[in-house]
GROMACS .gro file of C-alpha atoms in nm:
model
  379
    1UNK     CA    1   0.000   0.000   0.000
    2UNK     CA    2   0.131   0.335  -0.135
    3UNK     CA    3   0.111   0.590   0.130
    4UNK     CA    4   0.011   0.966  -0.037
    5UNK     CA    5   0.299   1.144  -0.073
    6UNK     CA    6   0.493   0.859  -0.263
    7UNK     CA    7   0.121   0.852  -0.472
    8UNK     CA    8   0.144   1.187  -0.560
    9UNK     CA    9   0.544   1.233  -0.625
   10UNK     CA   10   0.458   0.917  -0.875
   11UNK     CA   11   0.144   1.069  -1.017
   12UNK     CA   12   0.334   1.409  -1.062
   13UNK     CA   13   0.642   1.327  -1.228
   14UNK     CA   14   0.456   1.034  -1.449
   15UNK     CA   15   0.190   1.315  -1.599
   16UNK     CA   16   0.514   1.521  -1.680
   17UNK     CA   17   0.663   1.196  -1.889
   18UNK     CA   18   0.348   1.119  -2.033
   19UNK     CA   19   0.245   1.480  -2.114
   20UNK     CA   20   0.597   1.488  -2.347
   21UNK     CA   21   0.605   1.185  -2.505
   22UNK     CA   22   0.768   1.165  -2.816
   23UNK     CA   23   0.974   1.493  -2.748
   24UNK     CA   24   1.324   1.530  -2.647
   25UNK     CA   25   1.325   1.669  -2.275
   26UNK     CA   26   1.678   1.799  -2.127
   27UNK     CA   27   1.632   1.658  -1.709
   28UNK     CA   28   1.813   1.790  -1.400
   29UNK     CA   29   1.878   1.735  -1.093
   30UNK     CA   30   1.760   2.051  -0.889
   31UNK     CA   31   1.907   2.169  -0.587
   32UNK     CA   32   1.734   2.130  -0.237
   33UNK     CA   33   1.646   2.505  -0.191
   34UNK     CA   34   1.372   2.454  -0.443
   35UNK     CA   35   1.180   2.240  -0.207
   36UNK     CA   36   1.170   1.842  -0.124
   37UNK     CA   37   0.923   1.725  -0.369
   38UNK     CA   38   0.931   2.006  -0.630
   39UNK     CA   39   0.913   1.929  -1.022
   40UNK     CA   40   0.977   2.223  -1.223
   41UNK     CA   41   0.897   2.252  -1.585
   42UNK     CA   42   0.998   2.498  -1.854
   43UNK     CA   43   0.920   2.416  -2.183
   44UNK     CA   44   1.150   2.080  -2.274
   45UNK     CA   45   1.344   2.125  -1.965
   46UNK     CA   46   1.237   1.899  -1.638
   47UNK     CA   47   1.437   2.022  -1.327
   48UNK     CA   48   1.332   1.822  -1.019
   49UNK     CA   49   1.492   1.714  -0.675
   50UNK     CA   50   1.666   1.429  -0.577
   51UNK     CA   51   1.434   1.345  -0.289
   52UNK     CA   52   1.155   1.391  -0.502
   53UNK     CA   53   1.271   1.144  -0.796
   54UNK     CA   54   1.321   0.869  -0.508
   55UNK     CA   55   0.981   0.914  -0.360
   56UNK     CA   56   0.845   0.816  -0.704
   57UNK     CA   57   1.024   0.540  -0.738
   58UNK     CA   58   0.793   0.327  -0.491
   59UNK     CA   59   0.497   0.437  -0.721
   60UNK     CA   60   0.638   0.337  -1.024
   61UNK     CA   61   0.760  -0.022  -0.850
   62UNK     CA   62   0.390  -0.082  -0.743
   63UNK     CA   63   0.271  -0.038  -1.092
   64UNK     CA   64   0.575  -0.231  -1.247
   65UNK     CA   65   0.512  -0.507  -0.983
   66UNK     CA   66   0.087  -0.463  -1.053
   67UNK     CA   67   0.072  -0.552  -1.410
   68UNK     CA   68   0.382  -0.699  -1.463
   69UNK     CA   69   0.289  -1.008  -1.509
   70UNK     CA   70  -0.018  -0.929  -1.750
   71UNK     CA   71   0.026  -1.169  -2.038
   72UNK     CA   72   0.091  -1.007  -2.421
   73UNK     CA   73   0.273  -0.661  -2.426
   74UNK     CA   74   0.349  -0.444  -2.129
   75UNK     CA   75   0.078  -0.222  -2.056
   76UNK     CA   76   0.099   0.141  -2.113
   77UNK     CA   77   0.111   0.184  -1.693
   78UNK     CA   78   0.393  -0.055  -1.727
   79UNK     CA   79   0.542   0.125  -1.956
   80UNK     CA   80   0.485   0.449  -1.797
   81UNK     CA   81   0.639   0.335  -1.472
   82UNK     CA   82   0.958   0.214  -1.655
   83UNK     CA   83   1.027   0.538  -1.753
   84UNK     CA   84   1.050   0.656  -1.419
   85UNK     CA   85   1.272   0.397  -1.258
   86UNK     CA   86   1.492   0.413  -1.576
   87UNK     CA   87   1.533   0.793  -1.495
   88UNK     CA   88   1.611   0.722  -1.091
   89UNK     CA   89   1.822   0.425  -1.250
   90UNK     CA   90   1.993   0.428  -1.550
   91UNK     CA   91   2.081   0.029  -1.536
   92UNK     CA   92   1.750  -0.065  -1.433
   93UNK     CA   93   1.723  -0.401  -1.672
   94UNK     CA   94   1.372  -0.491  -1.570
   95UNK     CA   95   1.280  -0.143  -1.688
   96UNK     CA   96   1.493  -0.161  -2.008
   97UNK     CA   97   1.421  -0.524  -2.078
   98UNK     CA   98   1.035  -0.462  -2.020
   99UNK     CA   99   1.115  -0.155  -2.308
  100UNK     CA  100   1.209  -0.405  -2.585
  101UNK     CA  101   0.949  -0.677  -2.484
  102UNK     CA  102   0.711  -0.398  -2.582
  103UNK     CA  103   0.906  -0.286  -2.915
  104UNK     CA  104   0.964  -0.605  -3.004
  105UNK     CA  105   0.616  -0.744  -3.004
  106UNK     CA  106   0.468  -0.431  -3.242
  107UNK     CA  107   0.299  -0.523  -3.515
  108UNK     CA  108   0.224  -0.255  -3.835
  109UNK     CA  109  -0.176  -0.427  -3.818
  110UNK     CA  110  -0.231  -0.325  -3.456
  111UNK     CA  111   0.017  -0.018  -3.416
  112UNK     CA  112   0.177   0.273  -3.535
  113UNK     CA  113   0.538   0.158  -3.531
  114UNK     CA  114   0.736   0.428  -3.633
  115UNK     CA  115   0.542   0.665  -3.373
  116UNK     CA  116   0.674   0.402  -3.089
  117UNK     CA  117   1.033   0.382  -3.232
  118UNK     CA  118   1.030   0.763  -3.259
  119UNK     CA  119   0.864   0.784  -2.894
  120UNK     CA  120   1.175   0.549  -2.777
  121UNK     CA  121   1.454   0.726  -2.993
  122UNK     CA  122   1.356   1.060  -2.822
  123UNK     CA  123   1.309   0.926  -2.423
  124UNK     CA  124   1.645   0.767  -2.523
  125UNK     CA  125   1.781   1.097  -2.662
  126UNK     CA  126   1.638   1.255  -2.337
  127UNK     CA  127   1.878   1.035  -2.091
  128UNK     CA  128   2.162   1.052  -2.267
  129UNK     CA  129   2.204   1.415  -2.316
  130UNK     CA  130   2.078   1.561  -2.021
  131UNK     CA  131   2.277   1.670  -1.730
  132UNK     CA  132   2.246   1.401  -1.514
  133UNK     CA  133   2.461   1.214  -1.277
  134UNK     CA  134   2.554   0.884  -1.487
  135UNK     CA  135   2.309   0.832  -1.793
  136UNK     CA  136   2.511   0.967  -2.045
  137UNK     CA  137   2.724   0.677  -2.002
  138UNK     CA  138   2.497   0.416  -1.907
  139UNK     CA  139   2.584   0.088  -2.080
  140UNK     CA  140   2.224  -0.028  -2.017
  141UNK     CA  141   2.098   0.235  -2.203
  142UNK     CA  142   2.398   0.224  -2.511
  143UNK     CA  143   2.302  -0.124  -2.514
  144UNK     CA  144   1.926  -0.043  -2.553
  145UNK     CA  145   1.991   0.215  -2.853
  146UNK     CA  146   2.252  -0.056  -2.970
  147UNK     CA  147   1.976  -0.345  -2.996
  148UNK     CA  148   1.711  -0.061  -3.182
  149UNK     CA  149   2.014  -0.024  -3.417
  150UNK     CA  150   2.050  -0.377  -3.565
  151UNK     CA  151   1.769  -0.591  -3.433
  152UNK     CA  152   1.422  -0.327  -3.416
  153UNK     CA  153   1.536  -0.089  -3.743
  154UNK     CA  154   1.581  -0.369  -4.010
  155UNK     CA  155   1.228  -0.516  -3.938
  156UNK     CA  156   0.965  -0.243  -3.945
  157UNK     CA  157   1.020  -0.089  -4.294
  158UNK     CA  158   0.852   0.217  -4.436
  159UNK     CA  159   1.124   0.457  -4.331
  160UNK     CA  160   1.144   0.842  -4.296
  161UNK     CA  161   1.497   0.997  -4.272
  162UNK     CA  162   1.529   1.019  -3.966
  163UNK     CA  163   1.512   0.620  -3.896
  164UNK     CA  164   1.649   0.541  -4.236
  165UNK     CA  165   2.027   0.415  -4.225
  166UNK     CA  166   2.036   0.479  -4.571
  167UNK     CA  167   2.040   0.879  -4.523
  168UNK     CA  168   2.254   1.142  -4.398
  169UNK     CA  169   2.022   1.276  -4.184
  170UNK     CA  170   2.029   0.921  -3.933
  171UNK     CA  171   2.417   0.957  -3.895
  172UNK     CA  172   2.453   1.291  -3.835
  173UNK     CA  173   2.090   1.283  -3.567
  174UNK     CA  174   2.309   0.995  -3.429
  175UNK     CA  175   2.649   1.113  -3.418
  176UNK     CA  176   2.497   1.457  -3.245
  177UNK     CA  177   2.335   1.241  -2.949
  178UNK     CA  178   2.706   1.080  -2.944
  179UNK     CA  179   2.867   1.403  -2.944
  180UNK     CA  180   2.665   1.556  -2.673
  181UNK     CA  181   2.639   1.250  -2.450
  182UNK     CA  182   3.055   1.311  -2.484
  183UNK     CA  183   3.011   1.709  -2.343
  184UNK     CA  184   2.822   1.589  -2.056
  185UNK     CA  185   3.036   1.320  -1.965
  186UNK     CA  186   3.417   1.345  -2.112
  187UNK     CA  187   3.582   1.044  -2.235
  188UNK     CA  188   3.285   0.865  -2.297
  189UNK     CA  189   3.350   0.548  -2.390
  190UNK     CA  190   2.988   0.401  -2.441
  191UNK     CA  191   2.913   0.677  -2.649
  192UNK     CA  192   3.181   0.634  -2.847
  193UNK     CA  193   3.189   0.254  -2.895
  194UNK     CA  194   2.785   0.303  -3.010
  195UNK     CA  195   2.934   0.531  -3.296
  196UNK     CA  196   3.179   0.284  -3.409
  197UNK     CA  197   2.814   0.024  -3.459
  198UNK     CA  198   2.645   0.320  -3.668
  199UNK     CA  199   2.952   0.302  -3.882
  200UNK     CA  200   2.925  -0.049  -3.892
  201UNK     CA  201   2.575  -0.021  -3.989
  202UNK     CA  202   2.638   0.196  -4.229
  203UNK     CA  203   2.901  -0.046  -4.408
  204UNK     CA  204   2.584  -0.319  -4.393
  205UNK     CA  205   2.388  -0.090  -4.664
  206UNK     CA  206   2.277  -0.176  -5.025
  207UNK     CA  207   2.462   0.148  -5.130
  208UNK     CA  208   2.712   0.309  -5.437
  209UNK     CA  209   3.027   0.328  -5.272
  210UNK     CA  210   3.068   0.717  -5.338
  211UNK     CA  211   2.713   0.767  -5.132
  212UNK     CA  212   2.880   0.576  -4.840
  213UNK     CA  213   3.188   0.795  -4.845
  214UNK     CA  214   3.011   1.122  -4.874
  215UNK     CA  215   2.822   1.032  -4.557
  216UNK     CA  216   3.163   0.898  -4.378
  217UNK     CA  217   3.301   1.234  -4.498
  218UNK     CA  218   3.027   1.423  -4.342
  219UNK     CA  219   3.085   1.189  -4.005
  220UNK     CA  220   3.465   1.283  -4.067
  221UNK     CA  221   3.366   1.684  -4.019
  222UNK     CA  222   3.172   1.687  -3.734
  223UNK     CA  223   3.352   1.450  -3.494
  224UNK     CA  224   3.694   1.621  -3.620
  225UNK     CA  225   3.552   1.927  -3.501
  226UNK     CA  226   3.418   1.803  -3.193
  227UNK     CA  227   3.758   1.631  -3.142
  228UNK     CA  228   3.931   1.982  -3.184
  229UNK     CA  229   3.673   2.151  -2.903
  230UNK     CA  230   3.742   1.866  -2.701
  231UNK     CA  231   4.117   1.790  -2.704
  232UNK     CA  232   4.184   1.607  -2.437
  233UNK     CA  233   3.857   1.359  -2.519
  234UNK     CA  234   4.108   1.072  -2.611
  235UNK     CA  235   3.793   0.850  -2.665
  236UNK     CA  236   3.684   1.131  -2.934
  237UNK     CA  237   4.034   1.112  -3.100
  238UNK     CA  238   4.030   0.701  -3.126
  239UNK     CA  239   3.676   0.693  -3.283
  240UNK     CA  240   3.821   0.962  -3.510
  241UNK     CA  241   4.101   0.725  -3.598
  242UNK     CA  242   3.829   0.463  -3.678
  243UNK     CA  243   3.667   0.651  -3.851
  244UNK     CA  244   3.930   0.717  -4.103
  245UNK     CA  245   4.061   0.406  -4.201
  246UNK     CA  246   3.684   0.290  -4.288
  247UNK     CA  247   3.486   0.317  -4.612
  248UNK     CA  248   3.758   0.406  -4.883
  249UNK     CA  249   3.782   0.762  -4.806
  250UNK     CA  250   4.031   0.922  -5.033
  251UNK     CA  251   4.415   0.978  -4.868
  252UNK     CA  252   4.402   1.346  -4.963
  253UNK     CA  253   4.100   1.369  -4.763
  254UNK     CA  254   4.229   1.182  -4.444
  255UNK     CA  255   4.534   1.412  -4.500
  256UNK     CA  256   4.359   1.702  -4.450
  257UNK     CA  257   4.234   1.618  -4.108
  258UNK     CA  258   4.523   1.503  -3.998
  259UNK     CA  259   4.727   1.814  -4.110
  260UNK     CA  260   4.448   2.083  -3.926
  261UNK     CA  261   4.470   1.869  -3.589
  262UNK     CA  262   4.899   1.882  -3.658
  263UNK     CA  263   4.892   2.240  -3.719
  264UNK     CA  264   4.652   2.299  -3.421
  265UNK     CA  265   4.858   2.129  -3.193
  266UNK     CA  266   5.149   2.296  -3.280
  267UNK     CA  267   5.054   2.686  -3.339
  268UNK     CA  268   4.850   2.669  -2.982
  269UNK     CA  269   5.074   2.382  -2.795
  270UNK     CA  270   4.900   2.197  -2.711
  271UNK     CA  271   5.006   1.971  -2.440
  272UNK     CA  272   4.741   1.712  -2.424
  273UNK     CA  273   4.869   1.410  -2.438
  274UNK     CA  274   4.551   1.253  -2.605
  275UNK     CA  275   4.640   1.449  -2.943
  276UNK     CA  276   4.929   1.360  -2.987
  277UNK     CA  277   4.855   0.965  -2.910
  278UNK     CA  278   4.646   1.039  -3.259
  279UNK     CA  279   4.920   1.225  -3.449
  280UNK     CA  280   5.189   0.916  -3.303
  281UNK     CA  281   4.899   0.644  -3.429
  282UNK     CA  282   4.798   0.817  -3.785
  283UNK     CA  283   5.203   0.832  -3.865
  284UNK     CA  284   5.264   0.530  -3.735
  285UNK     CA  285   4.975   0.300  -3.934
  286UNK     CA  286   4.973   0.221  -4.304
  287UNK     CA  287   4.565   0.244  -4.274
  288UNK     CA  288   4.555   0.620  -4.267
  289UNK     CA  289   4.774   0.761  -4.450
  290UNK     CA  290   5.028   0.669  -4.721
  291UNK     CA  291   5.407   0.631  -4.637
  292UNK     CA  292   5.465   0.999  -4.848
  293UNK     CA  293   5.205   1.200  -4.657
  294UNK     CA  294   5.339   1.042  -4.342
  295UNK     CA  295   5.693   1.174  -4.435
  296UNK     CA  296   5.588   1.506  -4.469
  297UNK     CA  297   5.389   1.515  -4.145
  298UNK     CA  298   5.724   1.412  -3.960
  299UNK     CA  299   5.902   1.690  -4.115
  300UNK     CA  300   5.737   1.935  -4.028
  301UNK     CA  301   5.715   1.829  -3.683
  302UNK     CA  302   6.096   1.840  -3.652
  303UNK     CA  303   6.134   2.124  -3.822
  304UNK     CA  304   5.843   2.353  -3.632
  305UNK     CA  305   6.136   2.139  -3.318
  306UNK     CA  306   6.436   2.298  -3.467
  307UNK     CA  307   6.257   2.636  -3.556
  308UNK     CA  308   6.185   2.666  -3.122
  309UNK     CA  309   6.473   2.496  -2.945
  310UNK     CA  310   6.425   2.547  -2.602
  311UNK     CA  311   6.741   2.531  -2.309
  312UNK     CA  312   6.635   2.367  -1.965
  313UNK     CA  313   6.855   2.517  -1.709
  314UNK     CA  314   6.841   2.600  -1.341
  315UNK     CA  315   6.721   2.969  -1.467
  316UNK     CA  316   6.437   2.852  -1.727
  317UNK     CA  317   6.383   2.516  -1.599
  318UNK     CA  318   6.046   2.449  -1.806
  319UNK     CA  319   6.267   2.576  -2.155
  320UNK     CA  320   6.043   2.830  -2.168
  321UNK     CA  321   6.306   3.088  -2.382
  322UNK     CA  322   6.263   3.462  -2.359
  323UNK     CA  323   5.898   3.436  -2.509
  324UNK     CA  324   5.778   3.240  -2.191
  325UNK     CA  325   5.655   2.972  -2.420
  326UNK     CA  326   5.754   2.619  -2.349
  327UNK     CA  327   6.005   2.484  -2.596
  328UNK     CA  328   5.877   2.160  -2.619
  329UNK     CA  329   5.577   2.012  -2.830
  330UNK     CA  330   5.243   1.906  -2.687
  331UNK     CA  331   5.320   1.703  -2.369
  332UNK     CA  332   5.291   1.845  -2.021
  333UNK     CA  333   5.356   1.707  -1.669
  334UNK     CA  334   5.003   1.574  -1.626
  335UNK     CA  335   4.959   1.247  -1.418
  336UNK     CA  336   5.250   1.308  -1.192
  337UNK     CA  337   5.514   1.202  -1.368
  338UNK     CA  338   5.859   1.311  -1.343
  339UNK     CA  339   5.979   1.549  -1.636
  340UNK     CA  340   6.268   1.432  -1.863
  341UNK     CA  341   6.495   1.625  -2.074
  342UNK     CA  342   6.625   1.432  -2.418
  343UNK     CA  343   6.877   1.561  -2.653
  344UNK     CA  344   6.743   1.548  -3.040
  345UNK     CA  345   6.923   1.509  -3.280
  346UNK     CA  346   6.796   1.811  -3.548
  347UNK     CA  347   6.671   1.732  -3.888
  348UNK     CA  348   6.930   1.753  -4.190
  349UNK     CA  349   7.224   1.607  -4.026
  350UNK     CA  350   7.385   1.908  -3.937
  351UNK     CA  351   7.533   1.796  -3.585
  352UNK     CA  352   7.384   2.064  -3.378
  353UNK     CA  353   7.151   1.952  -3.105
  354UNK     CA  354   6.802   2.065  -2.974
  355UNK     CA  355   6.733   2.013  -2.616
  356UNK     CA  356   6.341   1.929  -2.541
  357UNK     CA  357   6.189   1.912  -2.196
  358UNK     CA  358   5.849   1.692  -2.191
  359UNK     CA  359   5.658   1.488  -1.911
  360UNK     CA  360   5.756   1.100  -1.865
  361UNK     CA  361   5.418   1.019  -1.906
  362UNK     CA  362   5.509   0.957  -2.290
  363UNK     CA  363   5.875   0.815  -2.332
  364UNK     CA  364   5.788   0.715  -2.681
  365UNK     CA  365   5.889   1.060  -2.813
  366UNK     CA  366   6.209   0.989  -2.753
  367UNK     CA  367   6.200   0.715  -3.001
  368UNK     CA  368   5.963   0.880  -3.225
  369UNK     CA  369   6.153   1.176  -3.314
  370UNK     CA  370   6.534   1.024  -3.363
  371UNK     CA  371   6.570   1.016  -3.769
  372UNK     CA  372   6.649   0.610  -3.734
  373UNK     CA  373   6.308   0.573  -3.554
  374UNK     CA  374   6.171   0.833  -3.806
  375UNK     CA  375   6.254   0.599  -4.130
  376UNK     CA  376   6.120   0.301  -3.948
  377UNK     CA  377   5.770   0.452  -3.898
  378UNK     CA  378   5.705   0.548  -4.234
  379UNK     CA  379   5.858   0.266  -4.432
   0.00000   0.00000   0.00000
């Protein structure tokens, strides 16, 4: 037996859900000045408490329990009720599970099945975007999206844009819920590995090979871009290395990106070490980029070195030089390593010696940037 508060916080926050079904609603968790049970609503946005989100979660449990075990699809109470303890609980597999019973068992005589799958894309899009405390990388709810992808899509037919992986429009709607599920929660790795299945699913369609590159190409420009707002993101940075060894793209194209996020990193130094894992991977992998392009890319990384040696002494212990800048390129002394000073030798052979101070964190440079180690990478 429900007592009335727990009645009401339920019957609140489930008319809220209900009343926006089918939209995409940002949630937050509110602060307790605005009161224990309040619900505030603005348009798309749904700010509530904390102590108000668990006193609906006995509600929804009594209608879960209630009609759980009705037989045929979950009932729209059911349903209703799921929402609510996915939102207090992202990993809530009853909830989710109950979610696909019900999408699974539509049928075009008896519903409208594109309404549902919209209805589920956007309460989907609503929890993984929204600032809350772990949903954004909830691999319940990747896993969910992940099981519309390939099991629920290739079954109900009759497809607008939106829902058809055969358009531009479904990679870049999904690649944006990627994209922002990675600015709420950095390093995402869920949301990353679910892009990495749209690709895949895009390399499953009946389609000319230059209509699957000009969508990867498209893919290519925003998550570059994203990658370059986001520079320390190093799951952004390995999807974008996925990304372009797939689908044929042409080298020139690849070596494009690659030469923006090099000339980036080297006109702002950046000293995350996550860029420069993807500059060290690209030059070091035949599926990127040809052995040429990668030649060029490591000479003008030595040389932009030899252009801004920098001297580590007791005086200027960071090489900083008169300009204040530090002398070397992209690394700092994140994760509490101890910094190291190597001696490289300067392009051209000429003998003369540029000293570079960088973090330990990343002892590969060392190897990277010595001309022998140089020759190996891009033969």
């Amino acid at each position: 037996m429900l007592d009335s508060s727990a009645d009401e916080a339920y019957s609140t926050l489930s008319t809220v859900l209900r009343d926006r079904a089918g939209l995409v609603v940002e949630f937050e968790i509110l602060p307790t000045g605005f009161g224990p049970s309040a619900v505030v609503v603005d348009g798309p946005h749904v700010g509530l408490t904390k102590s108000a989100l668990i006193k609906a979660v006995p509600g929804a449990r009594h209608h879960l329990l209630a009609r759980g075990e009705d037989a045929g699809l979950p009932h729209r109470d059911v349903l209703l009720a799921s929402q609510v303890l996915l939102l207090f609980d992202c990993e809530h597999l009853t909830a989710a599970n109950l979610r696909k019973r019900h999408l699974a068992g539509l049928t075009s005589e008896e519903h409208d099945v594109l309404r549902e799958i919209r209805h589920e894309l956007a309460l989907l899009d609503s929890f993984l975007t929204s600032r809350l405390h772990r949903h954004t990388k909830s691999p319940t709810l990747w896993s969910h999206r992940r099981w519309m992808l390939f099991d629920l899509y290739p079954g109900t037919g009759g497809y607008e844009s939106r829902l058809d992986p055969k358009s531009l429009a479904f990679y870049e709607a999904e690649l944006t819920v990627v994209t922002k599920a990675g600015d709420r929660h950095p390093r995402n790795y869920y949301a990353w590995a679910y892009a990495r299945s749209v690709i895949c699913l895009l390399e499953r369609q009946d389609l000319p090979e230059e209509a699957i590159r000009s969508i990867v190409s498209r893919c290519v420009d925003v998550v570059h871009a994203w990658c370059l707002r986001h520079a320390s993101d190093t799951s952004g940075w390995s999807f974008l290395i996925h990304l372009l060894g797939r689908c044929g793209l042409p080298s020139e194209r690849r070596y494009a990106v690659v030469q923006d996020t090099l000339t980036y990193a080297l006109d702002f130094h950046w000293d995350h070490e996550s860029v420069w894992v993807f500059l060290r991977t690209v030059l070091a992998s035949d599926n990127v980029l040809p052995a040429s392009q990668r030649k060029i890319l490591t000479a003008v990384i030595q040389a932009r070195l030899a252009q801004r040696p920098g001297t580590v002494s007791a005086e200027d212990p960071q090489g900083r030089g008169a300009e204040g800048r530090p002398s070397h390129v992209g690394f700092g002394d994140a994760g509490g390593f101890a910094p190291t000073v190597v001696d490289l030798a300067s392009p051209g052979g000429s003998g003369s010696r540029t000293t570079v101070h960088m973090c330990g964190a990343v002892p590969w440079i060392k190897r990277f940037w010595t001309p022998d180690a140089s020759d190996e990478l891009v033969q």
